[in-house]
Coordinates of C-alpha atoms in Angstrom, one line a residue:
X1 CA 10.8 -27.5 -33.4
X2 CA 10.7 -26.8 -37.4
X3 CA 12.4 -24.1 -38.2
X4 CA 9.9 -23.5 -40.9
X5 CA 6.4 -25.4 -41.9
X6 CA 4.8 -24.9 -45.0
X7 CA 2.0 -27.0 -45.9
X8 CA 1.3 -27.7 -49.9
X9 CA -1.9 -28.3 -51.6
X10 CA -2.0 -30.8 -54.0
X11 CA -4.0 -31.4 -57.0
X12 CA -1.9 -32.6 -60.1
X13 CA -1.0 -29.1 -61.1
X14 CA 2.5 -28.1 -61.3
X15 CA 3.6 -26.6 -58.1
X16 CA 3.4 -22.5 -57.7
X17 CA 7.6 -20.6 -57.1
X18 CA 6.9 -20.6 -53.5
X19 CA 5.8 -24.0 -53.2
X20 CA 8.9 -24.9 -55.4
X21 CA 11.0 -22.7 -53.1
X22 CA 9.7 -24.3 -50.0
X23 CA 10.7 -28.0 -51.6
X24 CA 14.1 -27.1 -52.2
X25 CA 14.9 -25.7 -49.1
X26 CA 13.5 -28.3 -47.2
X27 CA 15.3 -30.7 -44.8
X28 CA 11.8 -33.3 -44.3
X29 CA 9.0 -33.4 -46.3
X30 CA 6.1 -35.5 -45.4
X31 CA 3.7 -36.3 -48.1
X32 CA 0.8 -38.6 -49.4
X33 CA 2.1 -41.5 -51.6
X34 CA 1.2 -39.7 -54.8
X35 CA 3.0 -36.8 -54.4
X36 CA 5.5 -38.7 -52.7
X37 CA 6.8 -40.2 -55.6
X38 CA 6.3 -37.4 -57.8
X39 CA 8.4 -35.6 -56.2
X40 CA 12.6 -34.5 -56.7
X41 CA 14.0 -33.9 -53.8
X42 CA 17.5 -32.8 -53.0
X43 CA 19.7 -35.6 -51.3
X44 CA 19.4 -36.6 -48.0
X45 CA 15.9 -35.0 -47.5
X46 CA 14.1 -36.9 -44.9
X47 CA 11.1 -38.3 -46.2
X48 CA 7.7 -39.4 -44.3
X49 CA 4.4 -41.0 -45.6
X50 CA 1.6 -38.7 -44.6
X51 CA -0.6 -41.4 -43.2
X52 CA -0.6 -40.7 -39.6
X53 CA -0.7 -36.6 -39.0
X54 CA -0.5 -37.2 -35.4
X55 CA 2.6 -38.9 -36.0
X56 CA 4.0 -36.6 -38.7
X57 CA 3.1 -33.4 -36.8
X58 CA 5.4 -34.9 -33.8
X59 CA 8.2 -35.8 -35.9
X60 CA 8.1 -32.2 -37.4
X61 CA 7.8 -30.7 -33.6
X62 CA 11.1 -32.5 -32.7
X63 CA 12.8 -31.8 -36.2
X64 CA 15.7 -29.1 -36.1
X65 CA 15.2 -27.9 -39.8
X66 CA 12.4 -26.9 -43.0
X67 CA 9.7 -29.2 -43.0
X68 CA 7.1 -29.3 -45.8
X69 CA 3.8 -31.3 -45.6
X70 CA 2.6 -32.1 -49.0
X71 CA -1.6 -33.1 -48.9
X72 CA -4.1 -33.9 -51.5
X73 CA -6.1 -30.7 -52.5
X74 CA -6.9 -28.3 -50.2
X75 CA -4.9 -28.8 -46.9
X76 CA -7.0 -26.9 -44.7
X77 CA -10.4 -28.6 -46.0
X78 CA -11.0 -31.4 -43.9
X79 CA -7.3 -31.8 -44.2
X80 CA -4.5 -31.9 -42.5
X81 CA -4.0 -28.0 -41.1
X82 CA -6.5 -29.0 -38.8
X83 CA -4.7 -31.5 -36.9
X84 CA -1.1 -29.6 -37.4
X85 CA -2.5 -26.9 -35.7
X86 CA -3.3 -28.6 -32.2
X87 CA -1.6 -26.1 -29.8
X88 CA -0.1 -29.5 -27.8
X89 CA 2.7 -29.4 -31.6
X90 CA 3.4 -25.6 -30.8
X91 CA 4.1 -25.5 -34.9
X92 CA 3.3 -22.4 -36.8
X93 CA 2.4 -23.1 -40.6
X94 CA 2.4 -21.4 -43.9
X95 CA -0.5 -23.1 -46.5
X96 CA -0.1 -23.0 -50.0
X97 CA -3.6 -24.7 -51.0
X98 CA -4.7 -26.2 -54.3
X99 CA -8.0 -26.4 -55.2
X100 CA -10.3 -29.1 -53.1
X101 CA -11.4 -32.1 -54.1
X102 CA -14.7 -31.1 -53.5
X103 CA -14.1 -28.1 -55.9
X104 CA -12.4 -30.5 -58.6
X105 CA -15.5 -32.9 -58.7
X106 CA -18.1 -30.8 -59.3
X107 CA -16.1 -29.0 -61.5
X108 CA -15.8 -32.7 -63.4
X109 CA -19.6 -33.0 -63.3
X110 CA -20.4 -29.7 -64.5
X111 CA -22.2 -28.4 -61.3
X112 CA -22.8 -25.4 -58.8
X113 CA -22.1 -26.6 -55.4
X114 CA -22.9 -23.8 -53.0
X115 CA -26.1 -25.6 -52.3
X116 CA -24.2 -28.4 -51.8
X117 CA -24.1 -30.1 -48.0
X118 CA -19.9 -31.8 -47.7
X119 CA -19.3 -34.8 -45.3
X120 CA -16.8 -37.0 -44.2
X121 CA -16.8 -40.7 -43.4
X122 CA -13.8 -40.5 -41.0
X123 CA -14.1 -41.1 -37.5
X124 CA -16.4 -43.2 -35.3
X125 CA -19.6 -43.4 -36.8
X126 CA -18.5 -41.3 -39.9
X127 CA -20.4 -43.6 -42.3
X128 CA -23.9 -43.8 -40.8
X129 CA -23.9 -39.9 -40.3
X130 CA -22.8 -39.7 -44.0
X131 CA -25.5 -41.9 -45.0
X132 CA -28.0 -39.9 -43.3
X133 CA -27.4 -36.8 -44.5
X134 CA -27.2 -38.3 -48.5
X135 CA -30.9 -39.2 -46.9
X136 CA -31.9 -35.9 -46.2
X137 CA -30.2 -33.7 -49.0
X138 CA -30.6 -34.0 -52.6
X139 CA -26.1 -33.2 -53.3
X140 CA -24.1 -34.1 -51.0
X141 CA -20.4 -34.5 -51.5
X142 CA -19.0 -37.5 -49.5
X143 CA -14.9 -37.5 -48.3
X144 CA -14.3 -40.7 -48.2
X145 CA -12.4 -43.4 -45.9
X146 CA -10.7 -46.8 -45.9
X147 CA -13.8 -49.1 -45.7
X148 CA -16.5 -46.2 -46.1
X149 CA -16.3 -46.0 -50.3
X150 CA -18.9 -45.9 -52.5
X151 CA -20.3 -49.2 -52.0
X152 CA -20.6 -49.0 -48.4
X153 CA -22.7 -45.6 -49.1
X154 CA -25.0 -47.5 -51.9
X155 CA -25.3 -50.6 -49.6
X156 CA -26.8 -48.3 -46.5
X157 CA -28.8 -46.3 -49.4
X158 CA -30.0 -49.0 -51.5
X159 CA -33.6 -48.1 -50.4
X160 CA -33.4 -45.3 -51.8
X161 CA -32.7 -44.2 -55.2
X162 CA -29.9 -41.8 -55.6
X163 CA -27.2 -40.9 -59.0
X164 CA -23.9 -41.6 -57.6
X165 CA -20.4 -39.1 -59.4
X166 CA -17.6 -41.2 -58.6
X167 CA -14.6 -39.4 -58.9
X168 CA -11.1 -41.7 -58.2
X169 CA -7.5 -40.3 -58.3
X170 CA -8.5 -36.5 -58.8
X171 CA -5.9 -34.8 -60.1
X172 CA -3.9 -37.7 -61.0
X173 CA -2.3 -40.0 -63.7
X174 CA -5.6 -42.8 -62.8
X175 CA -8.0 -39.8 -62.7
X176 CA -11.2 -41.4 -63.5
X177 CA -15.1 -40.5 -62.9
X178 CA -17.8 -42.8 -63.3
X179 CA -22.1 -41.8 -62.9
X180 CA -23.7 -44.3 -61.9
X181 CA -27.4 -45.5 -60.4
X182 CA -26.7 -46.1 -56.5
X183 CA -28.1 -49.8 -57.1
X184 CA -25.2 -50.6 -59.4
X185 CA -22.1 -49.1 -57.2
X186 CA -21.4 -52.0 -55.4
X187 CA -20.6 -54.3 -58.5
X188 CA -17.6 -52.5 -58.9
X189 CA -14.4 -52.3 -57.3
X190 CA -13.2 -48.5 -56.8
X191 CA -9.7 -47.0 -56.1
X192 CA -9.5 -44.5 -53.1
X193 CA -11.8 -41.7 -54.5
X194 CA -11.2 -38.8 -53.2
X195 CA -15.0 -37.3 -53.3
X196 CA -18.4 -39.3 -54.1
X197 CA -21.2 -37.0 -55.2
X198 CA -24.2 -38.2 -54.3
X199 CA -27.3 -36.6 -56.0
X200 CA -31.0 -37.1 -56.4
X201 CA -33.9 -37.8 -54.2
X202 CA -37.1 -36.5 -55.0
X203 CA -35.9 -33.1 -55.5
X204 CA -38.5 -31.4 -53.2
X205 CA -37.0 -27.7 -52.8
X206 CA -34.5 -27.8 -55.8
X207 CA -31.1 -25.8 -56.1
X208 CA -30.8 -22.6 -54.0
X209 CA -32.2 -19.6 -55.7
X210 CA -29.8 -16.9 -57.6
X211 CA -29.8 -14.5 -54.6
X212 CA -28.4 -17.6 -52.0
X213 CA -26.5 -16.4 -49.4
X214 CA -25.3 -19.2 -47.3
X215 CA -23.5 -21.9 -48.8
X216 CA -24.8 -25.6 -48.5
X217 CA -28.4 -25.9 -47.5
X218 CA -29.6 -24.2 -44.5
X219 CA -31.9 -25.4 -41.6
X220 CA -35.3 -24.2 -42.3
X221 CA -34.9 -23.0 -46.0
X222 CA -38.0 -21.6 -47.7
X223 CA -40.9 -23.4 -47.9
X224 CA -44.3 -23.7 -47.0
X225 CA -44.5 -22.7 -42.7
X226 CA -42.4 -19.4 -43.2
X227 CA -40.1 -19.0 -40.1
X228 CA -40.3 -21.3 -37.2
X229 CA -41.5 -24.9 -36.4
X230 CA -45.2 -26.7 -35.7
X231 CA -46.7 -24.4 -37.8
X232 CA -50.7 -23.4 -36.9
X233 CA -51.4 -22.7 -40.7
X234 CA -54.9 -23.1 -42.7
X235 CA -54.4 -26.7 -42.9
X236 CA -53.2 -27.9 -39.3
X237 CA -52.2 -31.4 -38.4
X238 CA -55.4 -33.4 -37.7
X239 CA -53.2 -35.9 -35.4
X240 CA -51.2 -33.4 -33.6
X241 CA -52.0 -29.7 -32.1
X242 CA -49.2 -27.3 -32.9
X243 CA -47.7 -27.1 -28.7
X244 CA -47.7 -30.7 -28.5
X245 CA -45.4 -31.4 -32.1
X246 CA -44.1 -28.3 -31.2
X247 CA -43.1 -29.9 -27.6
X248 CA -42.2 -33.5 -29.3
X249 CA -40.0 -31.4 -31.6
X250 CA -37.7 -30.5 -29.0
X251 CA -37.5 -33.9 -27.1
X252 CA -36.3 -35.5 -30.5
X253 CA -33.7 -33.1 -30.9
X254 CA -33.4 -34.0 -34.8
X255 CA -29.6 -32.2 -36.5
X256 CA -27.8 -33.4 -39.4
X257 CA -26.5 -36.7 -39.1
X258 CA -29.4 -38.4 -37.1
X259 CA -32.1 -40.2 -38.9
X260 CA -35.6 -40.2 -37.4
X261 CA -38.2 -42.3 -37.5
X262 CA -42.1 -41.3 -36.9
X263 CA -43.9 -43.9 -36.4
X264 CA -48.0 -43.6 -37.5
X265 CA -46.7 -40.1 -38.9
X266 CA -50.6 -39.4 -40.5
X267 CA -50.3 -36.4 -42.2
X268 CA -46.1 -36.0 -41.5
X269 CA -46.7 -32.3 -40.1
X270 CA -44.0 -33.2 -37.3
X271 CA -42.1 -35.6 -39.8
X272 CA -41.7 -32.6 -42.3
X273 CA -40.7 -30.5 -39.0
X274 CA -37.8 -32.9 -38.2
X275 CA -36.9 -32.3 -41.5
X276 CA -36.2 -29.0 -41.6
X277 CA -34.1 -29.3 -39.1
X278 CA -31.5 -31.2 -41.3
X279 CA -32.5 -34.8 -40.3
X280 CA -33.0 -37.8 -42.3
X281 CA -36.7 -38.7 -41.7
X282 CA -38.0 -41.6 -42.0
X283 CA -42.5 -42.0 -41.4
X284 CA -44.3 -45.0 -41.3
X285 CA -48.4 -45.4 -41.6
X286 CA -50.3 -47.6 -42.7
X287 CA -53.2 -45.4 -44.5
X288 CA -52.2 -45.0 -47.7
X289 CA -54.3 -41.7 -48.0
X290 CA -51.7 -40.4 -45.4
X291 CA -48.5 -41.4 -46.7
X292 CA -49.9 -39.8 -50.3
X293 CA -50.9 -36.2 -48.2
X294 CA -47.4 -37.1 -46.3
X295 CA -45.5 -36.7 -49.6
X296 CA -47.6 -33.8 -51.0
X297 CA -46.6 -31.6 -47.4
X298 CA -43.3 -32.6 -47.9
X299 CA -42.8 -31.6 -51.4
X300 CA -44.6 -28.0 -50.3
X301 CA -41.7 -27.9 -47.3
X302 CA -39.3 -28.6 -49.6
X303 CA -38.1 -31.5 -48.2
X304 CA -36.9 -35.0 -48.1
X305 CA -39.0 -37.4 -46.3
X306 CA -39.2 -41.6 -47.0
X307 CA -42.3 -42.5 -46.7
X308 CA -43.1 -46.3 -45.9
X309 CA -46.8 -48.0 -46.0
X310 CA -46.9 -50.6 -43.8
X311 CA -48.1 -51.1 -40.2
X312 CA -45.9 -51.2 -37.0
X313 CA -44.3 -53.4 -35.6
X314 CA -43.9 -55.4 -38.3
X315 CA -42.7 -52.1 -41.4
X316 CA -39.7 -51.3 -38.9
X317 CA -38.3 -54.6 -39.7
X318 CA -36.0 -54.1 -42.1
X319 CA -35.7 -50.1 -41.9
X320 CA -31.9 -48.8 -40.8
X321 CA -31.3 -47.8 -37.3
X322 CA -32.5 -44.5 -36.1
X323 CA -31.1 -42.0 -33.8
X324 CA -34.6 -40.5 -32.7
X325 CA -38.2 -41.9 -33.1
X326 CA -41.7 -40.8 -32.4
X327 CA -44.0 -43.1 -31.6
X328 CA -47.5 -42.1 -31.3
X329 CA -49.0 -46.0 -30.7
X330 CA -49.3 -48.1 -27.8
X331 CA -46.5 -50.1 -25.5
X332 CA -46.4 -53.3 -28.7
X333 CA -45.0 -51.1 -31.6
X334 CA -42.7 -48.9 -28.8
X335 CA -41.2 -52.1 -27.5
X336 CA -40.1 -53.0 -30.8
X337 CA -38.6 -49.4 -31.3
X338 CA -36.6 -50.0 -28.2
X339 CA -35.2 -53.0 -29.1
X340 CA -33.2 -51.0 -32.3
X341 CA -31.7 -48.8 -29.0
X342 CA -32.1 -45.2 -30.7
X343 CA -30.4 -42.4 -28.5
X344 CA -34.4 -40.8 -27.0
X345 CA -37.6 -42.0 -27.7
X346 CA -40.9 -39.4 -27.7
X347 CA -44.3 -41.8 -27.0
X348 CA -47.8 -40.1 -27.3
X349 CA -49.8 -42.4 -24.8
X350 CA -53.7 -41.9 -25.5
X351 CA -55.1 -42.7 -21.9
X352 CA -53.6 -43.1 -18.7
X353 CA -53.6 -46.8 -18.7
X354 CA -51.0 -46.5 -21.8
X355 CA -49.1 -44.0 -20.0
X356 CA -48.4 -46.8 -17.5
X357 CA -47.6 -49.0 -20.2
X358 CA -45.8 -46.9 -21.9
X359 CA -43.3 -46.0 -18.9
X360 CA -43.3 -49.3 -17.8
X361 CA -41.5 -50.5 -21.4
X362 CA -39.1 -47.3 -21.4
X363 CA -37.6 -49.0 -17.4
X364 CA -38.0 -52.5 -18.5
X365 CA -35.3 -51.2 -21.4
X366 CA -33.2 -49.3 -19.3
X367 CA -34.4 -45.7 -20.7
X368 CA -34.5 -43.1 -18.2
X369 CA -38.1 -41.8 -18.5
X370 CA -39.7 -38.5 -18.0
X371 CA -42.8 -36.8 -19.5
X372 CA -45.5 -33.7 -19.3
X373 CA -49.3 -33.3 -19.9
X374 CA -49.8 -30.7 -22.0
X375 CA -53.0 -28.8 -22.4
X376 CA -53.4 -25.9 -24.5
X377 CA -56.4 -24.0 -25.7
X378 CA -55.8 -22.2 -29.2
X379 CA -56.8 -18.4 -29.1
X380 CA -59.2 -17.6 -32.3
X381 CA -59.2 -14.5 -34.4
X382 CA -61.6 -13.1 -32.0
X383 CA -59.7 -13.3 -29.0
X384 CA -61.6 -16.4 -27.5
X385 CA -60.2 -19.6 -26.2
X386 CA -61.1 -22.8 -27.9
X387 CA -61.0 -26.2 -26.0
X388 CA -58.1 -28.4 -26.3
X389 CA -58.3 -32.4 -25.2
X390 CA -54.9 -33.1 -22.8
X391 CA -52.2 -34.7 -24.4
X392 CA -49.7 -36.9 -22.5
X393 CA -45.6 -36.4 -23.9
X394 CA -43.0 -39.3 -22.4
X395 CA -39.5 -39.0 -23.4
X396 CA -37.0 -41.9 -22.5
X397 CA -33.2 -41.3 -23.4
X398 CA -31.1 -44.4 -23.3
X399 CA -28.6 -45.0 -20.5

């Protein structure tokens, strides 16, 4: 093992004594092709291009000597501390950081970003989770990968409208940042940018307030509902009782990352829900009276829901692929949300001849099916119970 590990930030800057100090006693560096050949070594220094950690962290574990790891920006940022850290290397590290690319683009666009929500494309399914949370969030800052740029994020958002801050090089000779309209980022080429800032959407909810105390932007912020989910306010859902979204809620499961469809959403009082939870949501109806009150509850919530006029099956065509849907319709319009393979599926059958339906499209599709009938009677301000009509809740996850 190492003798020594120090991991450098990078960022353009001249180095700091110690990270100077570190360099010249060093016996292997490893470092990102920029810094690479920026960098004066002493001769015979063993040099590695950080492209595989994996592979650098094992060389270091087997080296008998100083090595020094030199990263882009902040090393321990979604960087490369994480991976040296694995107890299977056994290495113990000193980090000299520079500031983040994160830090460095908004500081080039002249924003705050503490209400900010940071994502990564790499890894399996890195992109589409990316994607969904530019959906959901008005800033989001994007790390991106090989083959998940900027115009593989404006091709997956190109329904909807969003100001992309492309910042290339950061900290660099080619430094370069570009603001552009999300419809126009694919007609260019781009050079491994370190961050994309994508910003926009409707703005429901705004920038954190002045008092903020949690960084990015937190399930269930303020709005319209106060604390909790399936709200029984003045203005309840007409299509849904509070237990049974409240119930559909929690079979969807929506987090950050998944996009959900609901599908003849009415008034969007479970869409808005899923929402708060940090989904991307997605509602479909085909009253245009709805989709107007849809948008209005969303914009009291503060926050993002697409709405889509159109009537199901035939809107879901061309929308992108969920992870969760609702369906409140009969066994036609779920089929077709089958046959896009989302993770779970919630149906609302209306009698008991759907229900049959209903559970006979989740087996035909090879969901695992289960379900409740919920009935609940809503206690008034006088402490008597109202009558509530049974409602049946099927859930089929995908095997």
């Amino acid at each position: 093992m190492a003798d020594r590990v120090t991991v450098i930030g990078w960022d353009g800057s001249p180095l700091s004594a110690a990270g100077k100090a570190a360099l010249d006693a060093a016996t292997l560096v490893a470092a990102a092709p920029g810094p690479l050949r920026a960098l004066t070594l002493a001769a015979g220094v063993e040099r590695m291009a950080l492209g595989s950690v994996e592979l650098v962290a094992r060389r270091i574990a087997d080296h008998r000597g100083t090595a020094v790891v030199v990263a882009d920006g902040d090393p321990g940022f979604f960087g490369v501390v994480r991976t040296l850290r694995r107890p299977e290397y056994g290495l113990e590290l000193e980090v000299l950081p520079a500031v983040s690319a994160v830090a460095a683009a908004f500081a080039r666009a002249g924003m705050p970003w503490d209400d900010a929500q940071i994502v990564s494309t790499h890894g399996r399914g890195g992109l589409r989770r990316a994607v969904n949370v530019c959906r959901a969030h008005p800033k989001v800052a994007v790390l991106t990968a090989p083959g998940a740029g900027p115009s593989e994020l404006a091709l997956m958002l190109r329904d909807v409208h969003r100001t992309f801050v492309i910042c290339e090089s950061l900290g660099g000779p080619e430094e370069n940042v570009t603001v552009l309209t999300s419809d126009r980022v694919p007609d260019h080429l781009w050079r491994d940018p370190n961050v994309v800032l994508v910003i926009g959407g409707s703005g429901n909810g705004g920038p954190l307030p002045p008092s903020g105390w949690l960084a990015g932007r937190p399930v269930d912020f303020p709005g319209k509902g106060g604390r909790g989910w399936a709200q029984s306010d003045s203005a309840p859902s007409r299509e849904l009782s509070a237990p049974v979204r409240a119930l559909a809620l929690a079979r969807l499961g929506p987090r950050p990352g998944d996009l959900v469809w609901d599908v003849g959403a009415g008034d969007g009082a479970l869409a808005v829900d899923a929402a708060r939870c940090g989904a991307a949501v997605i509602a479909v109806d085909r009253d245009p009276d709805a989709c107007a009150r849809l948008d209005v509850n969303a914009r009291r919530a503060g926050v993002e829901v697409q709405t889509v006029l159109g009537t199901a099956p035939a809107a879901l065509a061309d929308l992108p692929e969920p992870d969760t849907v609702l369906v409140r319709h009969g066994a036609a319009v779920l089929q077709a949300c089958l046959t896009r393979r989302p993770e779970r599926i919630v149906a609302l059958p209306r009698t008991t001849a759907e229900l049959e339906e209903v559970r006979r499209a989740f087996a035909r599709s090879g969901y695992r099916v289960e379900g409740s009938l919920l009935q609940s009677s809503p206690l008034d301000a006088e402490g008597q119970l109202g009558a509530a009509a049974p409602c049946w809740v099927l859930w089929g996850d995908r095997d």
